[in-house]
XYZ file of C-alpha atoms in Angstrom:
299
model
C -0.096 -0.189 0.006
C 2.755 2.398 0.824
C 4.561 1.423 -2.388
C 1.430 2.385 -4.297
C 1.304 5.731 -2.507
C 4.990 6.461 -3.251
C 4.169 5.672 -6.939
C 1.297 7.989 -6.890
C 3.258 11.016 -5.347
C 6.285 10.187 -7.911
C 4.180 10.256 -10.902
C 2.526 13.613 -9.811
C 5.801 15.030 -8.996
C 7.493 14.183 -12.411
C 4.444 15.226 -14.475
C 4.294 18.636 -12.581
C 7.916 19.062 -12.804
C 7.818 18.571 -16.566
C 5.128 21.058 -16.677
C 6.633 23.677 -14.804
C 9.942 23.418 -16.609
C 8.152 24.057 -19.961
C 5.861 26.886 -18.500
C 8.823 28.641 -16.957
C 11.325 28.453 -20.000
C 8.223 29.414 -22.428
C 8.686 26.139 -24.446
C 6.222 23.597 -25.950
C 4.364 21.592 -22.937
C 5.648 18.378 -22.712
C 3.717 15.194 -23.972
C 2.859 14.136 -20.276
C 0.691 17.420 -20.310
C -1.286 16.642 -23.648
C -1.248 12.993 -23.504
C -2.144 10.324 -20.693
C 0.099 7.840 -22.177
C 3.632 8.936 -20.548
C 2.329 8.774 -17.041
C 0.289 5.846 -17.717
C 3.413 3.668 -18.960
C 5.294 4.855 -15.933
C 2.399 3.972 -13.717
C 1.933 0.459 -15.110
C 5.719 -0.205 -14.772
C 6.308 0.885 -11.433
C 2.973 -0.907 -10.594
C 4.054 -4.223 -11.729
C 7.429 -3.890 -9.725
C 5.512 -3.216 -6.409
C 3.218 -6.086 -7.129
C 6.156 -8.193 -7.688
C 7.873 -7.205 -4.658
C 4.885 -8.221 -2.728
C 3.978 -11.410 -4.320
C 7.310 -13.019 -4.733
C 7.549 -13.076 -0.807
C 4.210 -14.072 -0.102
C 4.462 -17.199 -2.534
C 7.682 -18.050 -0.795
C 6.037 -18.148 2.265
C 6.560 -14.796 4.243
C 5.607 -14.550 8.008
C 4.360 -11.621 10.062
C 8.031 -10.082 10.529
C 9.555 -11.267 7.377
C 12.022 -8.145 6.001
C 10.687 -6.535 3.077
C 12.892 -7.476 -0.086
C 14.920 -9.474 2.245
C 16.350 -6.795 3.903
C 18.719 -6.479 1.134
C 20.044 -2.987 1.932
C 20.060 -3.464 5.718
C 23.595 -3.506 7.328
C 24.706 -5.953 9.807
C 27.160 -4.068 12.066
C 27.507 -4.787 15.917
C 26.015 -1.456 16.828
C 25.057 -2.699 20.146
C 28.676 -2.859 21.166
C 28.842 0.727 20.637
C 25.827 1.432 23.120
C 22.839 0.830 20.723
C 19.604 -0.737 21.660
C 18.821 -3.978 20.270
C 16.345 -3.470 17.374
C 12.888 -5.232 18.017
C 11.771 -7.794 15.104
C 9.116 -5.545 13.728
C 11.824 -2.929 12.810
C 11.348 -1.441 9.283
C 13.801 -2.547 6.663
C 15.978 0.445 4.771
C 13.890 -0.404 1.839
C 10.555 0.432 3.686
C 11.977 3.318 5.439
C 12.815 4.750 1.948
C 9.348 4.414 0.626
C 8.168 6.153 3.935
C 10.329 9.074 3.738
C 10.112 9.361 0.042
C 6.498 10.075 0.320
C 6.800 12.822 2.839
C 9.442 14.396 0.602
C 7.186 13.914 -2.668
C 4.369 15.502 -0.817
C 6.365 18.595 0.052
C 7.877 18.895 -3.395
C 4.286 18.581 -4.967
C 3.148 21.018 -2.362
C 5.884 23.485 -3.510
C 5.138 22.836 -7.300
C 1.387 23.830 -6.917
C 2.568 26.868 -5.238
C 4.773 27.754 -8.019
C 2.256 26.686 -10.770
C -0.400 29.145 -9.305
C 1.927 32.159 -9.624
C 2.957 31.153 -13.078
C -0.709 30.719 -14.605
C -1.664 33.481 -12.234
C -4.621 31.241 -10.855
C -4.119 31.274 -6.814
C -6.735 28.592 -6.602
C -3.829 26.312 -7.209
C -2.225 27.579 -3.830
C -5.397 25.907 -1.958
C -4.146 22.635 -3.324
C -0.773 23.069 -1.237
C -3.091 23.667 1.624
C -5.304 20.990 0.941
C -2.306 18.412 0.865
C -1.437 19.639 4.496
C -3.341 17.085 6.506
C -2.029 14.324 3.999
C 1.453 15.076 4.673
C 0.662 15.012 8.300
C -0.803 11.713 7.982
C 2.357 10.467 6.502
C 4.294 11.769 9.531
C 2.082 10.007 11.625
C 2.900 6.645 9.814
C 6.703 7.349 10.127
C 6.112 8.262 13.955
C 4.125 4.887 14.265
C 7.080 3.013 12.940
C 9.476 5.304 14.754
C 8.195 3.911 18.116
C 8.287 0.567 16.716
C 4.251 0.411 16.503
C 4.107 0.750 20.102
C 1.639 3.775 20.264
C -1.617 2.286 18.786
C -3.616 5.505 19.093
C -1.597 6.522 16.029
C -3.310 4.291 13.567
C -6.819 5.864 13.726
C -5.107 9.093 13.892
C -3.473 8.566 10.673
C -6.773 7.343 9.131
C -8.350 10.546 10.498
C -5.964 12.590 8.906
C -6.062 10.602 5.536
C -9.749 11.277 5.261
C -9.389 14.981 6.309
C -6.859 15.210 3.622
C -8.545 13.478 0.682
C -11.679 15.713 1.511
C -9.541 19.087 1.740
C -7.831 17.961 -1.604
C -10.939 17.104 -3.277
C -12.280 20.659 -2.337
C -8.996 22.258 -3.727
C -9.515 20.274 -6.700
C -12.777 21.260 -7.038
C -11.959 25.011 -7.007
C -9.358 24.792 -9.405
C -11.761 23.293 -11.835
C -14.400 25.910 -11.269
C -11.711 28.740 -11.396
C -11.095 27.338 -15.061
C -14.354 27.373 -16.202
C -15.479 23.586 -15.501
C -19.110 23.171 -14.570
C -20.469 19.912 -13.477
C -22.862 18.297 -15.866
C -26.107 16.831 -15.122
C -26.084 18.689 -11.787
C -28.908 20.976 -10.805
C -27.925 24.666 -10.771
C -28.812 25.132 -7.274
C -26.588 22.144 -6.227
C -23.641 23.659 -7.994
C -24.418 27.100 -6.250
C -24.488 25.482 -2.978
C -21.154 23.588 -3.698
C -19.463 26.822 -4.830
C -20.548 28.569 -1.788
C -19.569 26.045 0.724
C -15.989 25.718 -1.022
C -15.617 29.466 -2.020
C -14.839 28.216 -5.457
C -13.833 31.596 -7.336
C -15.465 32.060 -10.702
C -15.619 35.077 -13.241
C -14.900 38.545 -11.603
C -14.004 36.912 -8.395
C -11.376 35.023 -9.609
C -9.919 37.918 -11.563
C -10.066 40.334 -8.277
C -8.149 37.329 -6.751
C -5.618 37.531 -9.422
C -4.777 41.071 -8.758
C -4.717 40.689 -4.900
C -2.357 37.606 -4.731
C -0.523 37.425 -7.968
C 2.649 38.704 -6.576
C 2.015 37.209 -2.978
C 5.069 34.320 -3.631
C 8.455 35.360 -5.059
C 11.696 33.229 -5.114
C 10.333 29.956 -3.675
C 12.988 27.694 -3.045
C 12.489 23.852 -2.047
C 13.858 20.835 -3.295
C 12.227 20.759 -6.508
C 13.376 24.296 -7.184
C 16.906 23.314 -5.912
C 17.038 20.610 -8.453
C 15.433 22.383 -11.439
C 18.147 22.119 -13.514
C 18.559 18.350 -13.375
C 16.717 16.019 -15.780
C 14.331 13.769 -14.607
C 16.543 10.923 -14.014
C 19.190 12.798 -11.915
C 16.354 14.348 -10.137
C 15.044 10.904 -9.097
C 18.524 9.498 -8.168
C 19.265 12.591 -5.924
C 15.881 11.905 -4.322
C 16.615 8.356 -3.784
C 19.940 8.892 -2.384
C 18.697 11.641 0.061
C 15.955 9.344 1.292
C 18.319 6.570 1.710
C 20.727 8.360 3.650
C 17.739 9.788 5.798
C 16.469 6.045 6.272
C 20.025 4.851 7.612
C 20.055 7.590 9.976
C 16.891 6.896 11.500
C 16.549 3.124 11.211
C 20.285 2.862 13.139
C 20.208 6.133 14.830
C 17.261 5.607 16.960
C 18.627 2.673 18.433
C 20.983 4.721 20.503
C 18.235 6.314 22.209
C 15.744 4.956 24.567
C 12.640 7.018 23.615
C 11.581 4.766 20.652
C 11.080 1.938 23.174
C 9.492 3.991 25.896
C 6.160 4.392 23.791
C 5.432 8.171 25.238
C 2.164 9.000 23.409
C 2.716 12.638 24.008
C 6.097 12.659 22.780
C 4.824 10.841 19.604
C 2.188 13.344 19.096
C 4.780 16.188 19.510
C 6.838 14.485 16.663
C 3.675 14.810 14.632
C 2.526 18.078 15.646
C 5.737 20.027 15.517
C 6.521 19.553 11.940
C 3.128 19.742 10.789
C 2.506 23.213 12.454
C 5.895 24.532 11.071
C 4.906 23.297 7.617
C 1.725 25.147 7.824
C 2.928 28.292 9.410
C 5.820 28.297 6.572
C 3.062 28.419 3.817
C 1.081 31.080 5.779
C 4.290 33.200 5.906
C 5.037 32.824 2.225
C 1.715 33.854 1.543
C 2.280 37.149 3.541
C 5.600 37.703 3.047
C 7.336 37.351 -0.482
C 10.850 37.369 1.017
C 10.104 34.265 3.363
C 11.966 31.393 2.319
C 11.169 28.830 5.359
C 13.175 26.803 7.461
C 13.017 23.415 5.517
């Protein structure tokens, strides 16, 4: 399931990146912006790979704590002789950590791309998509926190489900607002229902959108994030650098946390803090960027 989420995020980031690059350089839009075929092929190939990595161990007789991909990226070093605590048998493998962390990074990159796209096309409703993805990003942080504490804080499971439900709803509302701002109108839907939906979601149309453009088109200048920092790379080097960065972070988390006692204590308040603090900083970062064009953020 996490692999499929990563694939979804990855395809979204690659397609968004290609379109942004063309818009910013004033060149012809990429094939992925004009046809389903390029991204469909990428999704099919990556999904087949994800299915294979799940089915092969299952057929081979995997048990509850069989390491994903046989733990081929894990290292067998005597960390305990250096003062580390022993890992429990449900500790994630490096490959699984890479999947989890890459999902978080891809969410942040996609949020930045949506914000930049809103400026480029002078349609601020795209920035609403960034806000709409915040709960989903927090949901990803919650999943990582659950595994950081070796699955010992069960309340994080329903919390992640709640954040996912809320995030799917807010992302859908943001997508509706974008569609309405571009002139789309639901077919076979009564006009009064559309008016109610527009009012509930504050969907901008017509003159209201033009007014919003004039008010917000200069609200964000010089945005820098991972996507912008690697804008000069092609898709392949971008993905390689993304993988390497996530791999380094995965090794640091998997083996670094064993030198501390807190992952084994299962303190629910600490777990909530691990989720809440970065989520709040992320939200405040976007708020500041919408208010102060010179603010670049902390991460």
